């Protein structure tokens, strides 16, 4: 009988992970550590600094028992040693761990460590389930029957737990439904949790936190139209969030539409902070209606207590700006530097445009941000006009982001790498500077960009090469 190699590897990994620690061998440098693996996973510098001393004693007893006499043989243990715990097999150094097995083992270790339970305030959960055809290992999508209950036991045993980041599993309902069902059946209550970051299908955690003040959806989830329907996971999450009367901050990554924003505003009219992640319109569509951004914001007007708003960068707002070339080659060399300035100039124009829309629709905001550009209340005049930091110093702002090119780009061919005149134009000519540095400049198309001597890696494109 032929057995797929990934099943054999998975069994061997499971067997290796199931072996208990052999501290005597480790002290001789040939065995696993006597320090519980969940403590290694914290990656606190104190552990590494005192690793040798810990391996010479019963490390678990010393670290997990706050009254242990063994602590007298160690330097003072920092108060924040267990502040942030994680159950994660998806980061560097832990990728060979099977997701479910790693979670089960780490949960049992933590539950057997009173000092960690009593002092931890943050829990990060990322269980990568090896189920893809591209994985070298394999495990089922459904968690072991005991695992959801172990998580519930852990939550209940952590009296200071305030922040949970549950990033995965979530997107596969075969994984998440088992946790949701157990949490609901046990009527899990997390009264100390005030901040949650969750993926799709994890609304049970939201419903378990009566004092929740901040809710954030995890990045990296693939959106489809079905997920925006009333029965979709994100609509369920919005509905669950609407039952949390103390919720003041909501952050969501989505393909935003006026209808989706209306769902948020109806469920969460008491919000003070709203963070719109993802996009408000197709980035590459020049035919997409640019008023969608304004319509989305208009649907948020029911959130009358809203004080702080964050929206994506302007190339994600459907305003007609695509963000410039994605390929890094376009920014190489002297011509690439000038091209980068033209992209930044256009970005600043659309940032101002987006800011005007924000203030026109929601004028009572105390602060807002567009991508990385943040506007505080002091930056907004009585007439609602924003005083942007580049106003009156546009040339200086562009040169700060794109300094004069000094040469030396290894991607530019020998003999063609040109340095920039420190007294030369910011763009391709002084005449173009006069136009593009004017406060009333308006972009029309990419044809505004002078294509002469554009360097694309090792290739030079001259105007005579263009038909």
Tab-separated table of C-alpha atoms in Angstrom:
chain	number	residue	atom	x	y	z
A	1	UNK	CA	0.000	0.000	0.000
A	2	UNK	CA	1.386	3.375	-1.038
A	3	UNK	CA	1.253	6.137	1.581
A	4	UNK	CA	1.764	9.777	0.508
A	5	UNK	CA	5.057	11.137	1.806
A	6	UNK	CA	3.359	14.148	3.436
A	7	UNK	CA	1.385	11.770	5.695
A	8	UNK	CA	4.606	10.034	6.734
A	9	UNK	CA	6.291	13.363	7.422
A	10	UNK	CA	3.272	14.575	9.383
A	11	UNK	CA	3.355	11.469	11.569
A	12	UNK	CA	7.073	11.860	12.223
A	13	UNK	CA	6.615	15.536	13.135
A	14	UNK	CA	3.716	14.618	15.437
A	15	UNK	CA	5.839	11.911	17.070
A	16	UNK	CA	8.760	14.289	17.572
A	17	UNK	CA	6.508	16.986	19.018
A	18	UNK	CA	4.878	14.449	21.340
A	19	UNK	CA	8.147	13.465	23.014
A	20	UNK	CA	8.505	14.868	26.481
A	21	UNK	CA	11.539	16.988	27.426
A	22	UNK	CA	14.690	15.283	28.553
A	23	UNK	CA	16.317	17.911	30.786
A	24	UNK	CA	19.304	15.789	31.807
A	25	UNK	CA	20.286	15.283	28.179
A	26	UNK	CA	19.773	18.959	27.425
A	27	UNK	CA	22.105	19.992	30.204
A	28	UNK	CA	24.718	17.987	28.365
A	29	UNK	CA	23.813	19.706	25.121
A	30	UNK	CA	22.179	16.719	23.408
A	31	UNK	CA	18.481	16.958	24.268
A	32	UNK	CA	15.493	19.302	24.269
A	33	UNK	CA	15.200	22.208	26.666
A	34	UNK	CA	13.609	21.817	30.102
A	35	UNK	CA	12.029	25.261	29.683
A	36	UNK	CA	8.400	24.876	28.541
A	37	UNK	CA	8.135	25.606	24.845
A	38	UNK	CA	5.442	28.253	25.315
A	39	UNK	CA	7.972	30.239	27.359
A	40	UNK	CA	10.537	29.948	24.568
A	41	UNK	CA	7.842	31.170	22.179
A	42	UNK	CA	7.422	34.378	24.196
A	43	UNK	CA	10.958	35.311	23.098
A	44	UNK	CA	11.517	37.501	26.116
A	45	UNK	CA	15.172	38.612	26.235
A	46	UNK	CA	15.423	37.643	29.922
A	47	UNK	CA	14.902	33.978	29.040
A	48	UNK	CA	17.754	33.938	26.549
A	49	UNK	CA	20.037	35.910	28.866
A	50	UNK	CA	19.501	33.415	31.684
A	51	UNK	CA	19.010	30.256	29.680
A	52	UNK	CA	22.040	28.429	31.052
A	53	UNK	CA	21.010	29.068	34.662
A	54	UNK	CA	17.456	27.954	33.933
A	55	UNK	CA	18.585	24.675	32.367
A	56	UNK	CA	20.529	23.790	35.532
A	57	UNK	CA	17.382	23.851	37.670
A	58	UNK	CA	13.733	22.868	37.306
A	59	UNK	CA	12.886	25.771	35.002
A	60	UNK	CA	9.162	25.087	34.947
A	61	UNK	CA	8.928	25.105	38.742
A	62	UNK	CA	10.990	28.283	39.016
A	63	UNK	CA	9.129	30.241	36.356
A	64	UNK	CA	5.577	29.013	36.839
A	65	UNK	CA	5.463	29.010	40.645
A	66	UNK	CA	5.751	32.576	41.925
A	67	UNK	CA	6.642	31.354	45.438
A	68	UNK	CA	9.232	28.780	44.376
A	69	UNK	CA	12.460	28.741	46.401
A	70	UNK	CA	14.285	28.128	43.106
A	71	UNK	CA	13.730	31.759	42.176
A	72	UNK	CA	16.363	32.802	44.689
A	73	UNK	CA	19.036	31.272	42.440
A	74	UNK	CA	18.002	33.442	39.491
A	75	UNK	CA	18.229	37.141	38.686
A	76	UNK	CA	14.926	38.942	39.395
A	77	UNK	CA	12.238	37.663	37.044
A	78	UNK	CA	10.691	40.608	35.146
A	79	UNK	CA	7.059	41.401	35.881
A	80	UNK	CA	6.195	41.371	32.171
A	81	UNK	CA	7.624	37.910	31.444
A	82	UNK	CA	4.184	36.443	30.769
A	83	UNK	CA	2.413	39.642	29.724
A	84	UNK	CA	2.086	38.554	26.083
A	85	UNK	CA	1.497	34.880	25.299
A	86	UNK	CA	1.160	33.366	21.859
A	87	UNK	CA	0.029	30.139	20.284
A	88	UNK	CA	1.554	30.418	16.846
A	89	UNK	CA	3.073	27.915	14.438
A	90	UNK	CA	3.254	30.385	11.562
A	91	UNK	CA	6.334	32.452	12.365
A	92	UNK	CA	10.041	31.940	11.802
A	93	UNK	CA	11.335	28.975	13.727
A	94	UNK	CA	7.974	27.271	14.199
A	95	UNK	CA	6.837	26.492	10.661
A	96	UNK	CA	7.541	22.760	11.023
A	97	UNK	CA	5.011	22.399	13.849
A	98	UNK	CA	1.631	20.898	13.105
A	99	UNK	CA	-1.008	23.506	13.889
A	100	UNK	CA	-3.480	21.555	16.000
A	101	UNK	CA	-0.822	19.588	17.854
A	102	UNK	CA	1.182	22.714	18.638
A	103	UNK	CA	-1.915	24.496	19.955
A	104	UNK	CA	-2.890	21.540	22.134
A	105	UNK	CA	0.603	21.228	23.605
A	106	UNK	CA	1.034	24.963	24.242
A	107	UNK	CA	-2.412	25.259	25.856
A	108	UNK	CA	-1.663	22.419	28.259
A	109	UNK	CA	1.683	23.989	29.164
A	110	UNK	CA	0.096	27.378	29.867
A	111	UNK	CA	-2.751	25.848	31.875
A	112	UNK	CA	-0.093	24.141	33.995
A	113	UNK	CA	1.713	27.444	34.671
A	114	UNK	CA	-0.099	29.479	37.374
A	115	UNK	CA	2.266	32.462	37.080
A	116	UNK	CA	1.458	32.819	33.379
A	117	UNK	CA	-2.277	32.485	33.932
A	118	UNK	CA	-2.336	35.085	36.687
A	119	UNK	CA	-0.264	37.773	34.965
A	120	UNK	CA	-0.880	37.512	31.217
A	121	UNK	CA	-2.810	40.352	29.552
A	122	UNK	CA	-2.417	39.585	25.836
A	123	UNK	CA	-3.015	36.392	23.861
A	124	UNK	CA	-2.108	35.934	20.182
A	125	UNK	CA	-3.510	32.932	18.301
A	126	UNK	CA	-2.398	31.892	14.835
A	127	UNK	CA	-2.898	28.217	14.078
A	128	UNK	CA	-1.706	27.426	10.589
A	129	UNK	CA	-3.403	24.205	9.511
A	130	UNK	CA	-1.295	22.230	7.027
A	131	UNK	CA	-4.087	21.272	4.655
A	132	UNK	CA	-3.085	22.773	1.327
A	133	UNK	CA	-1.913	20.600	-1.540
A	134	UNK	CA	1.234	22.733	-1.539
A	135	UNK	CA	2.123	21.844	2.069
A	136	UNK	CA	4.750	19.232	2.843
A	137	UNK	CA	2.740	18.252	5.929
A	138	UNK	CA	-0.931	17.424	6.308
A	139	UNK	CA	-3.557	17.635	9.044
A	140	UNK	CA	-7.372	17.791	8.996
A	141	UNK	CA	-9.236	21.098	8.815
A	142	UNK	CA	-11.330	20.157	11.845
A	143	UNK	CA	-9.603	20.624	15.233
A	144	UNK	CA	-9.356	17.783	17.768
A	145	UNK	CA	-12.469	17.548	19.938
A	146	UNK	CA	-10.571	18.612	23.061
A	147	UNK	CA	-9.008	21.765	21.608
A	148	UNK	CA	-11.951	24.227	21.739
A	149	UNK	CA	-12.554	23.293	25.369
A	150	UNK	CA	-8.881	23.825	26.185
A	151	UNK	CA	-9.136	27.346	24.774
A	152	UNK	CA	-12.271	28.010	26.814
A	153	UNK	CA	-10.502	26.697	29.929
A	154	UNK	CA	-7.584	29.015	29.225
A	155	UNK	CA	-9.742	32.109	28.761
A	156	UNK	CA	-11.590	31.446	31.997
A	157	UNK	CA	-8.337	30.927	33.912
A	158	UNK	CA	-6.800	34.302	32.881
A	159	UNK	CA	-8.160	37.007	35.226
A	160	UNK	CA	-6.169	39.839	33.608
A	161	UNK	CA	-6.724	38.968	29.951
A	162	UNK	CA	-7.553	42.216	28.134
A	163	UNK	CA	-6.466	41.685	24.517
A	164	UNK	CA	-7.042	38.735	22.190
A	165	UNK	CA	-5.774	38.508	18.610
A	166	UNK	CA	-7.360	35.462	17.007
A	167	UNK	CA	-6.133	35.528	13.417
A	168	UNK	CA	-6.386	31.870	12.487
A	169	UNK	CA	-8.147	29.537	12.205
A	170	UNK	CA	-11.117	31.570	11.070
A	171	UNK	CA	-11.655	31.611	7.317
A	172	UNK	CA	-12.448	27.885	7.038
A	173	UNK	CA	-15.820	27.249	8.632
A	174	UNK	CA	-14.823	23.629	9.250
A	175	UNK	CA	-12.228	24.995	11.675
A	176	UNK	CA	-13.977	27.998	13.172
A	177	UNK	CA	-17.411	26.431	13.688
A	178	UNK	CA	-16.039	24.001	16.267
A	179	UNK	CA	-14.713	26.882	18.366
A	180	UNK	CA	-17.861	28.976	17.975
A	181	UNK	CA	-20.042	26.039	18.970
A	182	UNK	CA	-18.013	25.225	22.084
A	183	UNK	CA	-17.774	28.850	23.209
A	184	UNK	CA	-21.524	29.259	22.776
A	185	UNK	CA	-22.427	25.986	24.480
A	186	UNK	CA	-20.239	26.827	27.468
A	187	UNK	CA	-21.662	30.351	27.574
A	188	UNK	CA	-18.111	31.658	27.615
A	189	UNK	CA	-17.779	35.056	29.265
A	190	UNK	CA	-14.706	37.265	28.922
A	191	UNK	CA	-15.519	40.271	31.136
A	192	UNK	CA	-11.930	41.551	31.257
A	193	UNK	CA	-11.392	41.531	27.477
A	194	UNK	CA	-11.666	45.026	26.020
A	195	UNK	CA	-9.769	44.633	22.725
A	196	UNK	CA	-10.364	41.978	20.078
A	197	UNK	CA	-8.823	41.273	16.684
A	198	UNK	CA	-10.577	38.420	14.894
A	199	UNK	CA	-10.886	36.817	11.514
A	200	UNK	CA	-14.096	35.834	9.786
A	201	UNK	CA	-16.473	33.358	11.420
A	202	UNK	CA	-15.284	34.137	14.961
A	203	UNK	CA	-18.243	36.223	16.111
A	204	UNK	CA	-18.608	33.982	19.195
A	205	UNK	CA	-15.597	35.715	20.737
A	206	UNK	CA	-17.267	39.086	20.193
A	207	UNK	CA	-20.447	37.866	21.861
A	208	UNK	CA	-18.388	36.555	24.794
A	209	UNK	CA	-16.851	39.954	25.612
A	210	UNK	CA	-19.524	42.173	27.246
A	211	UNK	CA	-17.092	45.010	27.972
A	212	UNK	CA	-15.504	45.160	24.527
A	213	UNK	CA	-14.379	48.671	23.565
A	214	UNK	CA	-12.294	47.983	20.437
A	215	UNK	CA	-12.891	45.463	17.639
A	216	UNK	CA	-10.656	44.906	14.625
A	217	UNK	CA	-10.909	42.441	11.769
A	218	UNK	CA	-7.814	40.564	10.732
A	219	UNK	CA	-6.003	41.434	7.508
A	220	UNK	CA	-5.461	39.003	4.699
A	221	UNK	CA	-8.980	37.652	4.305
A	222	UNK	CA	-10.243	37.114	0.746
A	223	UNK	CA	-13.463	38.969	0.053
A	224	UNK	CA	-16.265	37.884	-2.240
A	225	UNK	CA	-19.733	39.264	-2.828
A	226	UNK	CA	-21.341	36.383	-0.935
A	227	UNK	CA	-19.541	37.450	2.215
A	228	UNK	CA	-21.284	40.816	2.046
A	229	UNK	CA	-24.737	39.251	2.160
A	230	UNK	CA	-26.818	39.256	5.328
A	231	UNK	CA	-25.735	35.713	6.151
A	232	UNK	CA	-22.058	36.287	5.343
A	233	UNK	CA	-19.346	36.136	8.011
A	234	UNK	CA	-18.605	39.853	8.039
A	235	UNK	CA	-22.268	40.792	8.287
A	236	UNK	CA	-22.548	38.362	11.201
A	237	UNK	CA	-19.536	40.024	12.780
A	238	UNK	CA	-21.077	43.486	12.357
A	239	UNK	CA	-24.331	42.229	13.869
A	240	UNK	CA	-22.465	40.737	16.838
A	241	UNK	CA	-20.526	43.977	17.298
A	242	UNK	CA	-23.811	45.854	17.441
A	243	UNK	CA	-24.689	44.041	20.670
A	244	UNK	CA	-21.602	45.407	22.472
A	245	UNK	CA	-22.829	48.615	24.062
A	246	UNK	CA	-19.357	49.737	25.198
A	247	UNK	CA	-17.765	49.402	21.748
A	248	UNK	CA	-16.138	52.691	20.720
A	249	UNK	CA	-13.627	51.675	18.046
A	250	UNK	CA	-14.237	49.487	14.990
A	251	UNK	CA	-11.695	48.599	12.297
A	252	UNK	CA	-12.590	46.503	9.283
A	253	UNK	CA	-10.755	45.423	6.129
A	254	UNK	CA	-13.218	45.142	3.262
A	255	UNK	CA	-14.175	46.111	-0.270
A	256	UNK	CA	-16.339	48.960	0.962
A	257	UNK	CA	-19.653	49.912	-0.576
A	258	UNK	CA	-22.354	52.311	0.634
A	259	UNK	CA	-24.457	49.269	1.563
A	260	UNK	CA	-21.730	47.789	3.747
A	261	UNK	CA	-21.125	51.124	5.453
A	262	UNK	CA	-24.846	51.448	6.074
A	263	UNK	CA	-24.769	48.083	7.865
A	264	UNK	CA	-21.981	49.350	10.102
A	265	UNK	CA	-23.646	52.679	10.834
A	266	UNK	CA	-26.986	51.072	11.709
A	267	UNK	CA	-25.382	48.480	13.985
A	268	UNK	CA	-22.814	50.802	15.574
A	269	UNK	CA	-24.235	54.343	15.785
A	270	UNK	CA	-22.313	54.981	19.010
A	271	UNK	CA	-18.814	54.567	17.532
A	272	UNK	CA	-16.173	57.207	18.203
A	273	UNK	CA	-13.416	55.728	16.007
A	274	UNK	CA	-13.910	54.056	12.623
A	275	UNK	CA	-11.013	52.613	10.641
A	276	UNK	CA	-11.836	51.723	7.042
A	277	UNK	CA	-9.279	49.228	5.752
A	278	UNK	CA	-9.037	47.609	2.351
A	279	UNK	CA	-10.462	49.593	-0.553
A	280	UNK	CA	-13.396	51.812	-1.473
A	281	UNK	CA	-13.193	51.261	-5.215
A	282	UNK	CA	-11.270	49.224	-7.799
A	283	UNK	CA	-7.721	50.527	-7.989
A	284	UNK	CA	-7.207	49.996	-11.692
A	285	UNK	CA	-10.616	50.953	-13.077
A	286	UNK	CA	-10.670	54.371	-14.714
A	287	UNK	CA	-14.373	53.929	-15.486
A	288	UNK	CA	-15.400	53.265	-11.880
A	289	UNK	CA	-17.588	56.071	-10.479
A	290	UNK	CA	-15.333	58.295	-8.385
A	291	UNK	CA	-18.259	59.407	-6.229
A	292	UNK	CA	-18.269	56.008	-4.483
A	293	UNK	CA	-15.938	57.326	-1.770
A	294	UNK	CA	-18.309	60.177	-0.991
A	295	UNK	CA	-21.278	57.812	-1.023
A	296	UNK	CA	-19.557	55.446	1.408
A	297	UNK	CA	-18.821	58.313	3.794
A	298	UNK	CA	-22.372	59.615	3.436
A	299	UNK	CA	-23.635	56.239	4.622
A	300	UNK	CA	-21.608	56.766	7.819
A	301	UNK	CA	-23.428	59.974	8.756
A	302	UNK	CA	-25.679	58.033	11.135
A	303	UNK	CA	-22.631	57.579	13.365
A	304	UNK	CA	-23.235	60.964	14.938
A	305	UNK	CA	-20.699	60.480	17.748
A	306	UNK	CA	-17.860	59.694	15.337
A	307	UNK	CA	-14.740	61.682	16.241
A	308	UNK	CA	-11.888	59.864	14.489
A	309	UNK	CA	-11.849	58.357	11.002
A	310	UNK	CA	-9.151	56.517	9.066
A	311	UNK	CA	-9.432	55.584	5.389
A	312	UNK	CA	-7.035	53.752	3.025
A	313	UNK	CA	-4.390	55.496	0.887
A	314	UNK	CA	-5.786	57.509	-2.014
A	315	UNK	CA	-5.030	54.832	-4.617
A	316	UNK	CA	-7.566	52.609	-2.791
A	317	UNK	CA	-10.340	55.233	-2.740
A	318	UNK	CA	-11.528	54.944	-6.342
A	319	UNK	CA	-10.823	58.612	-7.077
A	320	UNK	CA	-8.990	57.997	-10.360
A	321	UNK	CA	-5.430	57.663	-9.008
A	322	UNK	CA	-3.765	54.283	-9.466
A	323	UNK	CA	-0.765	54.838	-7.195
A	324	UNK	CA	1.831	54.830	-9.947
A	325	UNK	CA	3.885	51.939	-11.240
A	326	UNK	CA	4.059	48.849	-9.038
A	327	UNK	CA	7.278	47.660	-10.633
A	328	UNK	CA	10.325	48.955	-8.781
A	329	UNK	CA	12.255	49.338	-12.038
A	330	UNK	CA	10.218	52.430	-12.819
A	331	UNK	CA	11.854	54.220	-9.883
A	332	UNK	CA	15.484	53.387	-10.682
A	333	UNK	CA	18.034	56.040	-11.541
A	334	UNK	CA	17.584	59.740	-12.224
A	335	UNK	CA	14.493	59.439	-14.406
A	336	UNK	CA	12.953	57.009	-11.911
A	337	UNK	CA	13.502	59.528	-9.124
A	338	UNK	CA	11.752	62.230	-11.124
A	339	UNK	CA	8.957	59.821	-11.962
A	340	UNK	CA	8.587	59.055	-8.244
A	341	UNK	CA	8.195	62.769	-7.532
A	342	UNK	CA	5.453	63.022	-10.147
A	343	UNK	CA	3.604	60.099	-8.551
A	344	UNK	CA	3.959	61.676	-5.112
A	345	UNK	CA	2.756	65.029	-6.473
A	346	UNK	CA	-0.352	63.367	-7.864
A	347	UNK	CA	-0.856	61.456	-4.622
A	348	UNK	CA	-0.794	64.700	-2.631
A	349	UNK	CA	-3.366	66.227	-4.983
A	350	UNK	CA	-5.759	63.326	-4.457
A	351	UNK	CA	-5.067	63.300	-0.727
A	352	UNK	CA	-6.234	66.910	-0.573
A	353	UNK	CA	-9.265	65.988	-2.663
A	354	UNK	CA	-10.135	63.091	-0.356
A	355	UNK	CA	-9.656	65.323	2.685
A	356	UNK	CA	-12.091	67.854	1.271
A	357	UNK	CA	-14.667	65.104	0.754
A	358	UNK	CA	-14.206	63.901	4.335
A	359	UNK	CA	-14.703	67.376	5.785
A	360	UNK	CA	-17.665	68.060	3.500
A	361	UNK	CA	-19.505	64.894	4.571
A	362	UNK	CA	-18.446	64.551	8.238
A	363	UNK	CA	-17.385	68.059	9.324
A	364	UNK	CA	-17.553	67.339	13.066
A	365	UNK	CA	-14.529	65.019	13.114
A	366	UNK	CA	-11.714	65.820	15.542
A	367	UNK	CA	-9.157	63.938	13.458
A	368	UNK	CA	-8.900	61.795	10.351
A	369	UNK	CA	-6.226	60.078	8.319
A	370	UNK	CA	-5.863	59.177	4.660
A	371	UNK	CA	-3.285	56.448	4.391
A	372	UNK	CA	-0.264	57.702	6.341
A	373	UNK	CA	-1.397	61.345	6.258
A	374	UNK	CA	-3.009	62.281	9.582
A	375	UNK	CA	-5.011	65.447	10.169
A	376	UNK	CA	-5.589	66.697	13.720
A	377	UNK	CA	-8.257	69.125	14.858
A	378	UNK	CA	-5.697	71.936	14.995
A	379	UNK	CA	-5.014	71.429	11.274
A	380	UNK	CA	-8.633	72.176	10.346
A	381	UNK	CA	-9.697	75.796	9.947
A	382	UNK	CA	-13.076	77.163	10.967
A	383	UNK	CA	-14.098	76.987	7.313
A	384	UNK	CA	-13.285	73.263	7.232
A	385	UNK	CA	-10.206	73.751	5.060
A	386	UNK	CA	-7.285	71.517	6.011
A	387	UNK	CA	-3.805	72.977	6.424
A	388	UNK	CA	-1.701	70.208	4.887
A	389	UNK	CA	1.983	70.047	5.923
A	390	UNK	CA	3.204	70.420	2.328
A	391	UNK	CA	1.209	73.574	1.614
A	392	UNK	CA	3.581	76.434	0.808
A	393	UNK	CA	6.573	74.059	0.733
A	394	UNK	CA	5.669	71.525	-1.916
A	395	UNK	CA	9.114	71.530	-3.516
A	396	UNK	CA	10.808	70.887	-0.172
A	397	UNK	CA	8.345	68.108	0.659
A	398	UNK	CA	8.982	66.330	-2.634
A	399	UNK	CA	12.753	66.575	-2.216
A	400	UNK	CA	12.490	65.222	1.322
A	401	UNK	CA	10.768	62.114	0.012
A	402	UNK	CA	12.808	61.919	-3.192
A	403	UNK	CA	16.255	63.488	-2.533
A	404	UNK	CA	18.438	64.617	-5.415
A	405	UNK	CA	19.738	61.525	-7.156
A	406	UNK	CA	23.459	61.063	-6.494
A	407	UNK	CA	24.017	58.099	-8.794
A	408	UNK	CA	25.248	54.654	-7.940
A	409	UNK	CA	22.083	52.671	-8.641
A	410	UNK	CA	23.379	49.174	-9.516
A	411	UNK	CA	20.358	48.544	-11.738
A	412	UNK	CA	21.415	51.268	-14.184
A	413	UNK	CA	23.818	50.162	-16.910
A	414	UNK	CA	27.437	51.330	-16.985
A	415	UNK	CA	27.927	54.704	-18.636
A	416	UNK	CA	24.247	55.636	-18.390
A	417	UNK	CA	23.943	56.418	-14.675
A	418	UNK	CA	23.402	60.174	-14.487
A	419	UNK	CA	23.618	62.206	-11.288
A	420	UNK	CA	21.130	64.969	-10.627
A	421	UNK	CA	22.008	68.647	-10.745
A	422	UNK	CA	21.383	69.953	-7.192
A	423	UNK	CA	20.151	73.212	-8.704
A	424	UNK	CA	18.164	71.573	-11.485
A	425	UNK	CA	14.405	71.180	-11.821
A	426	UNK	CA	12.429	68.924	-9.504
A	427	UNK	CA	10.674	67.334	-12.471
A	428	UNK	CA	11.918	67.208	-16.069
A	429	UNK	CA	12.172	70.935	-16.775
A	430	UNK	CA	11.751	74.268	-15.018
A	431	UNK	CA	8.685	74.898	-17.156
A	432	UNK	CA	7.152	71.687	-15.836
A	433	UNK	CA	8.126	72.679	-12.284
A	434	UNK	CA	6.213	75.909	-12.663
A	435	UNK	CA	3.095	73.979	-13.627
A	436	UNK	CA	3.293	70.984	-11.271
A	437	UNK	CA	4.412	72.902	-8.172
A	438	UNK	CA	1.525	75.348	-8.425
A	439	UNK	CA	-1.148	75.032	-5.733
A	440	UNK	CA	-3.894	74.900	-8.369
A	441	UNK	CA	-2.257	72.132	-10.434
A	442	UNK	CA	-4.672	69.397	-11.552
A	443	UNK	CA	-3.521	66.051	-12.973
A	444	UNK	CA	-5.056	65.133	-16.294
A	445	UNK	CA	-3.392	61.891	-17.289
A	446	UNK	CA	-0.131	60.017	-17.184
A	447	UNK	CA	0.744	61.871	-20.426
A	448	UNK	CA	1.769	64.748	-18.185
A	449	UNK	CA	4.841	62.664	-17.385
A	450	UNK	CA	7.815	63.335	-19.642
A	451	UNK	CA	9.034	59.947	-20.883
A	452	UNK	CA	12.379	61.155	-22.253
A	453	UNK	CA	15.333	59.064	-21.123
A	454	UNK	CA	13.189	56.804	-18.904
A	455	UNK	CA	15.449	54.123	-17.390
A	456	UNK	CA	13.877	50.682	-16.969
A	457	UNK	CA	16.499	48.585	-15.254
A	458	UNK	CA	19.308	47.911	-17.711
A	459	UNK	CA	17.249	49.175	-20.633
A	460	UNK	CA	17.024	52.753	-21.815
A	461	UNK	CA	13.932	53.988	-23.594
A	462	UNK	CA	14.400	57.040	-25.818
A	463	UNK	CA	11.621	58.984	-27.493
A	464	UNK	CA	12.725	57.801	-30.943
A	465	UNK	CA	11.999	54.209	-29.834
A	466	UNK	CA	8.325	55.066	-29.382
A	467	UNK	CA	6.126	54.832	-32.465
